[in-house]
Short mmCIF file of C-alpha atoms and ligand atoms in Angstrom, two decimals:
data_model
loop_
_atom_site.label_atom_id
_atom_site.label_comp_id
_atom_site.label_asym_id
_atom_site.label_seq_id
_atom_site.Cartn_x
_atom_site.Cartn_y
_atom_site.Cartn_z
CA UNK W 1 1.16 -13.05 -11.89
CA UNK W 2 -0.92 -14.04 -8.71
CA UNK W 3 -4.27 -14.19 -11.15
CA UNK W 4 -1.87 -16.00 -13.90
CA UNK W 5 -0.91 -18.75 -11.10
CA UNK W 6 -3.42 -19.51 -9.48
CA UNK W 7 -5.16 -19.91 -12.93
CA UNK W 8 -2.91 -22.17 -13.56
CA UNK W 9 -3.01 -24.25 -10.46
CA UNK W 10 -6.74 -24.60 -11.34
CA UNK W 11 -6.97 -25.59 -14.34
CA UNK W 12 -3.90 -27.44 -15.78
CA UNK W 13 -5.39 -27.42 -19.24
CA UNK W 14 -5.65 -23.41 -19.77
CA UNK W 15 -4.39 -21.73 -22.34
CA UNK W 16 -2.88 -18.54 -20.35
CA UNK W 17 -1.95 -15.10 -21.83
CA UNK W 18 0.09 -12.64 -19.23
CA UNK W 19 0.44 -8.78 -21.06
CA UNK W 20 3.00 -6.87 -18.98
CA UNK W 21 3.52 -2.87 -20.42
CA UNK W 22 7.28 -2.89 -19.29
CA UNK W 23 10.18 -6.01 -18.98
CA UNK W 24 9.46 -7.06 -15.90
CA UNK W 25 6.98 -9.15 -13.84
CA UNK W 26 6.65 -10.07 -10.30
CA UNK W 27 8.90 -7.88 -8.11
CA UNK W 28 8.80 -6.36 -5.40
CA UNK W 29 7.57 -2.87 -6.11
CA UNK W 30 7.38 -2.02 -2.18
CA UNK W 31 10.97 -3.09 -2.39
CA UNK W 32 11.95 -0.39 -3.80
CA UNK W 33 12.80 2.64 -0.95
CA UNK W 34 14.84 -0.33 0.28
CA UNK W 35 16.84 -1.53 -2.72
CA UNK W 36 17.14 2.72 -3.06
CA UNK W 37 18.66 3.06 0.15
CA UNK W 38 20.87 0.14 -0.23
CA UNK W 39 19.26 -2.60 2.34
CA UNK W 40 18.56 -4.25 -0.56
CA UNK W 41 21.80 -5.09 -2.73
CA UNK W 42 20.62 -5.92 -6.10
CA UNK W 43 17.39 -5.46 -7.69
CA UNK W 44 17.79 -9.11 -8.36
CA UNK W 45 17.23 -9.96 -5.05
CA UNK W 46 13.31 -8.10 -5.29
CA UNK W 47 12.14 -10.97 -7.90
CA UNK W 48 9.58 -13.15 -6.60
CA UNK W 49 11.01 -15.97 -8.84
CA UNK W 50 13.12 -15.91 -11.78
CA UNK W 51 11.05 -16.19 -15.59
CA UNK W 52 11.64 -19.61 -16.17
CA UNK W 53 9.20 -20.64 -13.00
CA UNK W 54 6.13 -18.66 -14.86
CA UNK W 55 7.36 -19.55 -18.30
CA UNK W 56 7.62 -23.23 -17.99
CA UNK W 57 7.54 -24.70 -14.42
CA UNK W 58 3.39 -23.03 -14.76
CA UNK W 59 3.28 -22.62 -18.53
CA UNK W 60 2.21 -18.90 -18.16
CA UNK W 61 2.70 -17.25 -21.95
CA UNK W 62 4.60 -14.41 -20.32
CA UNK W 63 4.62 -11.12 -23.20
CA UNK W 64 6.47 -8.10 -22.06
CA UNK W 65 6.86 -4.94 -23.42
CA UNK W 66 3.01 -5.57 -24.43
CA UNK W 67 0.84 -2.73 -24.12
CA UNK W 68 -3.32 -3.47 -23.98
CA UNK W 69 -5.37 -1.19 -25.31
CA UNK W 70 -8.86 -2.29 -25.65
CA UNK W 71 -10.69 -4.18 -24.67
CA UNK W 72 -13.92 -5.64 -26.41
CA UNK W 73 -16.15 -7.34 -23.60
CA UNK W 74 -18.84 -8.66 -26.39
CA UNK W 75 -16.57 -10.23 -29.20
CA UNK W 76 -14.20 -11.47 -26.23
CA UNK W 77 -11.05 -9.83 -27.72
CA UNK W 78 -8.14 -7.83 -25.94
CA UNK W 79 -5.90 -5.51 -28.52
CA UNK W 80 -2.22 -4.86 -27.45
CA UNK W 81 0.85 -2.94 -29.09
CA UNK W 82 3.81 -4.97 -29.12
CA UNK W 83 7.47 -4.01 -31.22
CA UNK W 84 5.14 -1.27 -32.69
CA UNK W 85 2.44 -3.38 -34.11
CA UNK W 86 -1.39 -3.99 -32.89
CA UNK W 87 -1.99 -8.08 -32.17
CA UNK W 88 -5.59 -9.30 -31.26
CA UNK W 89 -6.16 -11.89 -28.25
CA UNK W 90 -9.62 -13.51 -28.01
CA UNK W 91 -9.99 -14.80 -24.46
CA UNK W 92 -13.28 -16.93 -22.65
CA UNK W 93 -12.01 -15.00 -19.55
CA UNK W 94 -9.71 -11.85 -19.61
CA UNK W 95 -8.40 -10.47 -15.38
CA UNK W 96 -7.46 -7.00 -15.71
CA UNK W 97 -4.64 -5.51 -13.17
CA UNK W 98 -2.90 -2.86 -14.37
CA UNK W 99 -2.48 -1.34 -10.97
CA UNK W 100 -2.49 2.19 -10.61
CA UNK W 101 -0.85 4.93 -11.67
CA UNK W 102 1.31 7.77 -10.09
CA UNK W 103 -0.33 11.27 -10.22
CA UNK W 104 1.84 13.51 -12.20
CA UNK W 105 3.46 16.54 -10.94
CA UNK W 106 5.63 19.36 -12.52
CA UNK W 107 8.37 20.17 -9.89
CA UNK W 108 10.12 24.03 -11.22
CA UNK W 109 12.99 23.15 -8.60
CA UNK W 110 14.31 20.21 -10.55
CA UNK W 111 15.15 18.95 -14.58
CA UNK W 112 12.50 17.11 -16.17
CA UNK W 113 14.94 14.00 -16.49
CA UNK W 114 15.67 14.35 -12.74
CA UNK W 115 12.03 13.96 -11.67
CA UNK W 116 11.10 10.57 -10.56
CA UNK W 117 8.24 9.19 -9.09
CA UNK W 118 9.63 5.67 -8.36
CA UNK W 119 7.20 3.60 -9.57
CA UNK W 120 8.65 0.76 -11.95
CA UNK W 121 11.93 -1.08 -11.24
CA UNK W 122 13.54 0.82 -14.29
CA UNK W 123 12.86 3.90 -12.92
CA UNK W 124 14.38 2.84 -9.43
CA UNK W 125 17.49 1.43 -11.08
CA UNK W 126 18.41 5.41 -13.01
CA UNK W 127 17.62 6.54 -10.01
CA UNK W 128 20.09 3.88 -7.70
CA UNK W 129 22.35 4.78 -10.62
CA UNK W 130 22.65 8.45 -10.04
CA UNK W 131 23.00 8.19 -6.19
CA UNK W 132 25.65 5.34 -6.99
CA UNK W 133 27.81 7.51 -9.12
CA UNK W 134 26.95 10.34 -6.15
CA UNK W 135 25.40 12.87 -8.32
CA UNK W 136 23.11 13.91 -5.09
CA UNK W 137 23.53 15.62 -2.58
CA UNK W 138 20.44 16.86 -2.41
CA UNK W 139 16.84 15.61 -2.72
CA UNK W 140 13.69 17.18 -2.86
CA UNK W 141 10.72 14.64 -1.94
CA UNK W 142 7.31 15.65 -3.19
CA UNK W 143 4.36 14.65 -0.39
CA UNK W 144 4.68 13.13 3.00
CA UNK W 145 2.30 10.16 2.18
CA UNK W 146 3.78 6.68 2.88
CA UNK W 147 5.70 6.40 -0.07
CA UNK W 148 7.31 9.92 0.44
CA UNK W 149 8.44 9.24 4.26
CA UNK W 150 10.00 5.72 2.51
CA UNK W 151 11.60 7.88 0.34
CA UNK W 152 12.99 10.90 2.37
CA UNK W 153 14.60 7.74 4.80
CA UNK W 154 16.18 6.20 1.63
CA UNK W 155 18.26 9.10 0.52
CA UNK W 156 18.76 10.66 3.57
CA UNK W 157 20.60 7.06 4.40
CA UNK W 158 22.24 7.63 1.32
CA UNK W 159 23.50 11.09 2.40
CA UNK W 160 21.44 13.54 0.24
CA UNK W 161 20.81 16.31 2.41
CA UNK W 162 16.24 15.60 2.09
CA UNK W 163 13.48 18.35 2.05
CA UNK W 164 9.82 16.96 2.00
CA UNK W 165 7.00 19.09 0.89
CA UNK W 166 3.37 18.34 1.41
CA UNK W 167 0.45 20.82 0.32
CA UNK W 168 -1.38 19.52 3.41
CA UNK W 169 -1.31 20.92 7.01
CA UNK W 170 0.15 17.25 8.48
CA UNK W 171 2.33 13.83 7.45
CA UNK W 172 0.63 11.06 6.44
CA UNK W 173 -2.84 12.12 5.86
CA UNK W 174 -4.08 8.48 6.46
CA UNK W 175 -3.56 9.05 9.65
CA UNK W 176 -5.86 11.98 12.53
CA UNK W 177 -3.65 14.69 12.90
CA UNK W 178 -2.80 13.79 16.61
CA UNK W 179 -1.14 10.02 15.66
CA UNK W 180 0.59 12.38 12.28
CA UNK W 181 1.85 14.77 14.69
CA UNK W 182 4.05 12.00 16.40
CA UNK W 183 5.50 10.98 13.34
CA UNK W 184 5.82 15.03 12.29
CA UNK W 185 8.18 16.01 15.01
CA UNK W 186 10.04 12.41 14.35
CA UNK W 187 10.54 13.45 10.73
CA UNK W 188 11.60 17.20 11.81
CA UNK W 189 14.60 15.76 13.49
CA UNK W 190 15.99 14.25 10.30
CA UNK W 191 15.13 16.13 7.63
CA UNK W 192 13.66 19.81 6.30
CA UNK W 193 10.02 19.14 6.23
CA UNK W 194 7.77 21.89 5.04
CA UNK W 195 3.94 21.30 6.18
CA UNK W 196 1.04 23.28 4.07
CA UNK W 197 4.27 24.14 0.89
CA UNK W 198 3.88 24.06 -2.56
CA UNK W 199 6.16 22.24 -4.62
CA UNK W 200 5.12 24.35 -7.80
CA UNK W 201 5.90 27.10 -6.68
CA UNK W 202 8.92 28.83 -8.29
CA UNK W 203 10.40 30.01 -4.92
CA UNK W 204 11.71 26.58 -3.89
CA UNK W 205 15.83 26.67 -4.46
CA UNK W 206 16.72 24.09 -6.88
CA UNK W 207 17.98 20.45 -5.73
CA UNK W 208 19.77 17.80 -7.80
CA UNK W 209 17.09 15.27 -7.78
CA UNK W 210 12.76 15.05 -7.12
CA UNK W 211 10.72 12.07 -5.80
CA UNK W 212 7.26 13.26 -6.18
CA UNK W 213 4.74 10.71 -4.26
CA UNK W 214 1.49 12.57 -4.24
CA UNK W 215 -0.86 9.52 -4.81
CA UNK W 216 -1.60 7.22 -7.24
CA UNK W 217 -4.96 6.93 -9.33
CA UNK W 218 -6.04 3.02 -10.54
CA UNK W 219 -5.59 2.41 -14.01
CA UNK W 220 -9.13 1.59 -14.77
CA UNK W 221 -9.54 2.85 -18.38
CA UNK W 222 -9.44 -0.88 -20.27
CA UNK W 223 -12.04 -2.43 -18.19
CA UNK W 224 -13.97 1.70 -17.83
CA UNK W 225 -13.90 2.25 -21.10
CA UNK W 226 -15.61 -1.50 -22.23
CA UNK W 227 -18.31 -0.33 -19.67
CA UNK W 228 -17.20 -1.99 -16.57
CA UNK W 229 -18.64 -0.01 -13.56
CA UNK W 230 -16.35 2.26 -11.73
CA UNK W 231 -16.44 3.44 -7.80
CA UNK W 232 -14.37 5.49 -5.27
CA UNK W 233 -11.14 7.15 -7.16
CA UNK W 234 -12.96 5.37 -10.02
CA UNK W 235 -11.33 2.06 -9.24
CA UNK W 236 -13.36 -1.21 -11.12
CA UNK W 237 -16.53 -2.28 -8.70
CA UNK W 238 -15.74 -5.71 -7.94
CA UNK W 239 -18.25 -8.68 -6.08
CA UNK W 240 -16.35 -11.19 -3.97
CA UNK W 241 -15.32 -13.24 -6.73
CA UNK W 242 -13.58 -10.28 -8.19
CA UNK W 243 -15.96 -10.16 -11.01
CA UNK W 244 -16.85 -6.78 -12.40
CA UNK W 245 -20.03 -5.50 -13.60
CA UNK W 246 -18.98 -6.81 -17.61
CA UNK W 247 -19.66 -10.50 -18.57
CA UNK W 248 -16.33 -12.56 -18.79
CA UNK W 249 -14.12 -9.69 -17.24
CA UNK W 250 -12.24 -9.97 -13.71
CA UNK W 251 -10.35 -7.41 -11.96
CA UNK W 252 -7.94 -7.00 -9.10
CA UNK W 253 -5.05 -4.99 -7.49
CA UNK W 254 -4.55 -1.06 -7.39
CA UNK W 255 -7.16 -1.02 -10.36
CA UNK W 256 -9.96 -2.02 -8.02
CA UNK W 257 -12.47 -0.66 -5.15
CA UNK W 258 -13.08 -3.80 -2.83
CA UNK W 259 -15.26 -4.00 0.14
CA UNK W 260 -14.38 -2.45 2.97
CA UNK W 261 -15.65 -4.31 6.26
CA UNK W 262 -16.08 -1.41 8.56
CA UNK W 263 -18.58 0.70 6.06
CA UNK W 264 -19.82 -1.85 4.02
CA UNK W 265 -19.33 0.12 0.92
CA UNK W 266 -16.14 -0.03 -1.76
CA UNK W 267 -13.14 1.64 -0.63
CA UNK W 268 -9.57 2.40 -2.70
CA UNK W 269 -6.99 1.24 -0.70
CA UNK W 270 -4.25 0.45 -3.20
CA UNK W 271 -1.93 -2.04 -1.01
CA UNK W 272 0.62 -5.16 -2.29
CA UNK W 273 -1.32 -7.63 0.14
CA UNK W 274 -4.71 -7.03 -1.31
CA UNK W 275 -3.48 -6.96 -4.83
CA UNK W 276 -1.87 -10.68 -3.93
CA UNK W 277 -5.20 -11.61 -2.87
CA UNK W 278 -7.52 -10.21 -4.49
CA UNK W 279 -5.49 -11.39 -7.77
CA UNK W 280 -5.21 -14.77 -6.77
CA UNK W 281 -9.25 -14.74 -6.28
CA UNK W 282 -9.81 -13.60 -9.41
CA UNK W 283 -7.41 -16.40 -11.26
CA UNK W 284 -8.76 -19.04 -9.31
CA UNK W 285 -12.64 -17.81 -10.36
CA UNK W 286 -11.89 -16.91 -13.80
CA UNK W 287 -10.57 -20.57 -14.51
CA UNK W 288 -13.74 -21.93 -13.33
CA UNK W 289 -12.74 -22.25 -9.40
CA UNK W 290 -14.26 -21.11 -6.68
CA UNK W 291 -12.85 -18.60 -4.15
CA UNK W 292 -13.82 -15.47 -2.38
CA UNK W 293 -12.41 -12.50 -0.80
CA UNK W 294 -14.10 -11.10 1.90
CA UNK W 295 -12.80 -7.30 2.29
CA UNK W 296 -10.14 -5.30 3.52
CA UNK W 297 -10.32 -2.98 7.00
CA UNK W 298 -7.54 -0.99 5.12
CA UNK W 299 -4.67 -1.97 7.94
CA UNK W 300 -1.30 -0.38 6.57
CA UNK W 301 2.11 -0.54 8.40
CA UNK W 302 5.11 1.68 7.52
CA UNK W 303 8.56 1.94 8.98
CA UNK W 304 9.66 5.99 9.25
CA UNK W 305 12.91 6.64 10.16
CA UNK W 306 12.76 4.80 13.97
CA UNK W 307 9.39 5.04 14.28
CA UNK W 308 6.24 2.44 13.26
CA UNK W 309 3.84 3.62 12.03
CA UNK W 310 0.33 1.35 11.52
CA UNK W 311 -3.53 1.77 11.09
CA UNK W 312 -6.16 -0.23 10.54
CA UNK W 313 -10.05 0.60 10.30
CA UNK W 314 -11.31 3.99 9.88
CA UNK W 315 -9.61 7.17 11.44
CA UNK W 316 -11.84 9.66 13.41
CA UNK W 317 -12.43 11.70 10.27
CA UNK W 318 -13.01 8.69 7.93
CA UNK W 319 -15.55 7.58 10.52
CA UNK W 320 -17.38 10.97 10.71
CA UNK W 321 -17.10 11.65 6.97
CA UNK W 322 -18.84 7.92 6.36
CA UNK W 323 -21.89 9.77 8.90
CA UNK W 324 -20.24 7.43 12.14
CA UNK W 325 -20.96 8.33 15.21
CA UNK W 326 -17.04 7.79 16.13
CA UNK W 327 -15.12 8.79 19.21
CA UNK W 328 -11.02 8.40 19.51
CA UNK W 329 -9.49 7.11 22.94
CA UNK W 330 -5.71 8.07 23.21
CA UNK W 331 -2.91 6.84 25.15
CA UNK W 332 0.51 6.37 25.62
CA UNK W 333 1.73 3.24 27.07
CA UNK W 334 4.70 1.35 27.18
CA UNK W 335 5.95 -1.51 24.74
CA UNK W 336 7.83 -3.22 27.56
CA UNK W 337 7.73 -3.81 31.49
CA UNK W 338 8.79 -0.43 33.06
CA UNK W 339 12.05 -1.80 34.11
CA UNK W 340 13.00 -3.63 31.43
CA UNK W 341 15.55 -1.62 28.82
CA UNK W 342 15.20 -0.61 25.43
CA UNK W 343 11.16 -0.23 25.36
CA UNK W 344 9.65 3.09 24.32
CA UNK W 345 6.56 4.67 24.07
CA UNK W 346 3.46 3.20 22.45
CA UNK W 347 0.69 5.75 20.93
CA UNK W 348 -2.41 4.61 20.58
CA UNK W 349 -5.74 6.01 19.36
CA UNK W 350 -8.69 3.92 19.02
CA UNK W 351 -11.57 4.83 17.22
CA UNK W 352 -14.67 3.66 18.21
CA UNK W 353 -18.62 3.95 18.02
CA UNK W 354 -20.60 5.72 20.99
CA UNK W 355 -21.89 2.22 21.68
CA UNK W 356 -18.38 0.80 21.63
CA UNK W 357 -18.51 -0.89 18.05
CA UNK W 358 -14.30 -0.60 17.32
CA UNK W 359 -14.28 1.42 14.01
CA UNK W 360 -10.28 1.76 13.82
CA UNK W 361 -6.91 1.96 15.36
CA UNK W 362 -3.89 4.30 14.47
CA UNK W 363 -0.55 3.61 16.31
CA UNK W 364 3.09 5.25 16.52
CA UNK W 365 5.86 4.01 18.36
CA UNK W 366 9.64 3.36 18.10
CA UNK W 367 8.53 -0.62 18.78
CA UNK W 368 5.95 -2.65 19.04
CA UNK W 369 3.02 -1.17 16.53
CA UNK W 370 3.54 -2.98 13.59
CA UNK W 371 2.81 -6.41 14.61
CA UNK W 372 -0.02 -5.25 17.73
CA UNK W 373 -2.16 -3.37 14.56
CA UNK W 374 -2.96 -7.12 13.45
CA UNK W 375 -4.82 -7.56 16.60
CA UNK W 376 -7.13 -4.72 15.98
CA UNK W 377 -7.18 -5.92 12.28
CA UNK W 378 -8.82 -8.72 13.65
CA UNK W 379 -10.70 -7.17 15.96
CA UNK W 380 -12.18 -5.35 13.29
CA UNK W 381 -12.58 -8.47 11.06
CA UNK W 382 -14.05 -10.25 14.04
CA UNK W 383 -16.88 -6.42 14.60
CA UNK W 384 -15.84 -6.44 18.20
CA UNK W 385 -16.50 -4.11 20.61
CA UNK W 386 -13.89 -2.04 23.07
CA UNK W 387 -14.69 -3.52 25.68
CA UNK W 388 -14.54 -7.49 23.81
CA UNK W 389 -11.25 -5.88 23.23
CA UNK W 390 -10.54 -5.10 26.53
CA UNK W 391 -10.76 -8.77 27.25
CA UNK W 392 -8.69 -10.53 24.93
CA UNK W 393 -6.37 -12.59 26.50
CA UNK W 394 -3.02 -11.23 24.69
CA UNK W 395 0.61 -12.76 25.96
CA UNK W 396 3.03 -11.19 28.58
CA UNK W 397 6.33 -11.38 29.25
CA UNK W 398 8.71 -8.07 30.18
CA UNK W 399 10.70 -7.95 27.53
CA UNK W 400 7.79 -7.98 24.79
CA UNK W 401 5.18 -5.72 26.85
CA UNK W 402 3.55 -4.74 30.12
CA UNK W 403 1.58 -6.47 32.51
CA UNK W 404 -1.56 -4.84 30.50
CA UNK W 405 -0.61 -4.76 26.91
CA UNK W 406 -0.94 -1.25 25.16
CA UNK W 407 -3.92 -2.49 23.42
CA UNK W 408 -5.76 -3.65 26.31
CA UNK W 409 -5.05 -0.50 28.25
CA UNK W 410 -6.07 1.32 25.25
CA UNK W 411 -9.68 -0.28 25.34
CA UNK W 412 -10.57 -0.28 29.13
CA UNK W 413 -9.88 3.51 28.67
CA UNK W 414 -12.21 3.39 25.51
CA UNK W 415 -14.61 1.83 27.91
CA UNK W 416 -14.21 4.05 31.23
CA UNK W 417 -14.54 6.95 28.11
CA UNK W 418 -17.60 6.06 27.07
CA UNK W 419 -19.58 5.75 30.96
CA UNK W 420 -21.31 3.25 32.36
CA UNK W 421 -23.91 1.75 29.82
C1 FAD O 1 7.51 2.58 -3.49
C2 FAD O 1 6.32 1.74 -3.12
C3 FAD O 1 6.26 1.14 -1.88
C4 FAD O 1 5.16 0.37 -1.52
N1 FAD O 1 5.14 -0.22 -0.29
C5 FAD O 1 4.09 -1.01 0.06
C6 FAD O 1 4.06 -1.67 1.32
O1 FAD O 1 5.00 -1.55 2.12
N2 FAD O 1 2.99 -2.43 1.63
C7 FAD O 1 1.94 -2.59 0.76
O2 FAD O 1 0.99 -3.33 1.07
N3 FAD O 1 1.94 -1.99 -0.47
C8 FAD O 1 2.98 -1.20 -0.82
N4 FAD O 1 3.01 -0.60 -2.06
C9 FAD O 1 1.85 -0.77 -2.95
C10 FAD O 1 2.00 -2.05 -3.77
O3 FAD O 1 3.23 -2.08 -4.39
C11 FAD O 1 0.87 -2.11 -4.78
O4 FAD O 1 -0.34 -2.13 -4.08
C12 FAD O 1 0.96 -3.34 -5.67
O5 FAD O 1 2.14 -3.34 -6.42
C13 FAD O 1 -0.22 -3.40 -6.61
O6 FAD O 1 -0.10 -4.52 -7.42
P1 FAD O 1 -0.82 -4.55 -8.84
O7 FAD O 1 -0.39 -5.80 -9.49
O8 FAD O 1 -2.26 -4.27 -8.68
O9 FAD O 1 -0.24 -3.29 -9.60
P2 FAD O 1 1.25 -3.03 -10.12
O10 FAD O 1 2.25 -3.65 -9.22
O11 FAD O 1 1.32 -1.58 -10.40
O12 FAD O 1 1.27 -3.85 -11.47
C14 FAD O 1 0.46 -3.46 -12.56
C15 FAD O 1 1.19 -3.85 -13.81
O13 FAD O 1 0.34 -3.63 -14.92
C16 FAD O 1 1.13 -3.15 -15.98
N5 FAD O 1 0.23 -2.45 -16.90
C17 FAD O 1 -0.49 -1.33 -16.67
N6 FAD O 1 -1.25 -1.02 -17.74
C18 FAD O 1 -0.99 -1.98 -18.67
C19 FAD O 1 -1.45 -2.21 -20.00
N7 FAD O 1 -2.34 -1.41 -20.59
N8 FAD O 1 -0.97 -3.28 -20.67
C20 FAD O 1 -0.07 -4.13 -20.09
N9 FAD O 1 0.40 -3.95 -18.84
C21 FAD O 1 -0.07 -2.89 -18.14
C22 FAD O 1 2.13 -2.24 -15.32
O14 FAD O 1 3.28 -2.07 -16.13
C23 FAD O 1 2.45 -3.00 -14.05
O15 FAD O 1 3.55 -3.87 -14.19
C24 FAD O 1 4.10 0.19 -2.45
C25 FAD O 1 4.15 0.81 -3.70
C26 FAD O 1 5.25 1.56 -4.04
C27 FAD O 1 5.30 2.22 -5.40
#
């Protein structure tokens, strides 16, 4: 709907087509561990805007329950099933986003029809239904990515009585295992975590409900299969202008590999504030505008439990695996002035060339990461070095930080780490 509008905001005089697989459009799918836990009321409330402001207020032809299945990049024409029939669109300029898809999982432990993986709105409303009518007390949560953390906090605030089970040896395996290990003994405290565990395996007790989060995989067949080219995860290969390698055919969202700043090669970062941008790029180009978007660093925040959680950049192993020399600088500050109350303590690990080129940043905390990770977003953005960092001129005042912000005392370690030059 981003693509759609700003379509429409460039050229008045489009015809414009929206297909949407299922009835909805424009909600807030990262809404959803909220409106699960009960934050959010009423999945009403997680609409961007109602219908009527796509349908008429931007004349957007709006078709839900409208499935596309091919798509013909030479004779211009996009096939869809809708109320069990095939219709044919011809476009001059067709923006695919079908996002991505979760990766499927079995689960022995729990009913087919219990199994969720909390990806649409419908699937989040059964699933508010069934903790409504308190048919769970207890939850089984499949991986300790993002998604699953959101998850595990959502019904453990609803009472289920939460195990998480991740394959891997850590939480959150976008994060180095020292930053995960914060967040690990954090989760341990609320709910039955079990590190390096199978969730196929036919030993696990059975619970009333699953959540399974392990990942998500771009939907990149319509575009693939025309002969658009495909990168990482085999997300669409996109320029700046969102075009992809097929004449006439844009893509954006969780379906595509954009540039990533820090290694100057496509990364799959599936986020909601990239597929906003990246989508309204890609309307604004495909109706003849002009527009660009100029990368991501990958910065992701996420609340867990009372800690948050944030990263931006490359970690220490996505720097070595992309053949970086990288180093990591950690250190625990305070988010507040000693002696003011309530502050707590502030991890930070930078990540950082041997010549002090900032690569990354990973931070934990019960305050004060989620908003100080945009300063090393832009740091990164900006390819400064630790010790440019170090002497950034970022605001004071007790109650907010110390005398030397977390981030600056971060750096000038980063600096004193890497010797005199
Ligand atoms: C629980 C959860 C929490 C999240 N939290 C955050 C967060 O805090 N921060 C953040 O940045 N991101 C978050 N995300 C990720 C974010 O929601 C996605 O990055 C974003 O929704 C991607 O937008 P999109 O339009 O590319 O894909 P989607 O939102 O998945 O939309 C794609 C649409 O295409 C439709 N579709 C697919 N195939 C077809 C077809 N063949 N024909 C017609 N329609 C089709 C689908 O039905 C879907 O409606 C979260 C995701 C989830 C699931």
């Amino acid at each position: 709907m981003s693509a759609a509008s700003a379509a429409r905001r460039t050229n008045p005089g489009l015809d414009i087509v929206v297909l949407e697989a299922t009835a909805h459009v424009a909600y807030g799918l990262c809404g959803l561990p909220y409106y699960l836990s009960g934050v959010v009321g009423s999945a009403d409330d997680l609409f961007a805007y109602p219908m009527e402001r796509f349908t008429q207020d931007r004349r957007i032809d709006v078709r839900t329950a409208a499935v596309a299945t091919e798509l013909d990049s030479t004779e211009r024409r996009v096939a869809f099933r809708q109320s069990g029939r095939t219709h044919r669109l011809s476009y001059s300029s067709v923006v695919v986003t079908a996002g991505a898809a979760p990766i499927p999982l079995v689960v022995p432990a729990v009913a087919a029809d219990r199994t969720f993986t909390v990806r649409t709105l419908n699937e989040a409303i059964a699933l508010r239904r069934l903790l409504d009518a308190g048919m769970v007390r207890s939850a089984l949560v499949v991986g300790a990515g993002y998604i699953g953390l959101e998850m595990a906090e959502a019904l453990a605030a609803r009472g289920c009585s939460v195990t998480v089970v991740e394959r891997l040896g850590q939480v959150l395996p976008n994060l180095d295992p020292e930053p995960a290990a914060v967040v690990e003994e954090h989760v341990r405290q609320r709910v039955d975590l079990r590190l390096g565990a199978d969730a196929t395996s036919a030993d696990l007790p059975g619970f009333d409900l699953a959540v399974v989060s392990v990942g998500v995989r771009p939907v990149a067949t319509l575009a693939g299969d025309a002969g658009a080219e495909t990168g990482p995860a085999g997300a669409l290969v996109v320029d700046a202008g969102m075009r992809t390698s097929l004449p006439g055919v844009w893509a954006a969202g969780d379906c595509v590999a954009p540039l990533h700043r820090v290694t100057g090669q496509p990364a799959y970062v599936p986020l909601g504030t990239t597929a906003n941008k990246t989508g309204r790029v890609a309307g604004t180009v495909a109706a003849g505008g002009s527009a660009r978007f100029d990368g991501i660093v990958g910065t992701a925040v996420v609340k867990v439990f009372d800690l948050e959680v944030a990263r931006t950049g490359l970690t220490l192993a996505e720097g070595r695996a992309a053949g970086l020399p990288a180093l990591a600088t950690d250190v625990v500050h305070r988010s507040r002035a000693k002696y003011y109350p309530g502050g707590s303590a502030l991890h930070v690990r930078l990540v950082h060339g041997r010549a002090g080129r900032l690569l990354g940043a990973q931070m934990v905390g019960g305050e004060g990461a989620a908003l100080r990770i945009d300063v090393l977003a832009t740091a990164l953005h900006a390819g400064m070095t630790v010790s440019e960092l170090a002497s950034l001129d970022l605001a004071y005042a007790p109650p907010y930080s110390p005398v030397y912000d977390p981030i600056l005392f971060a750096a000038e370690a980063a600096v004193r780490q890497m010797g005199p030059a």
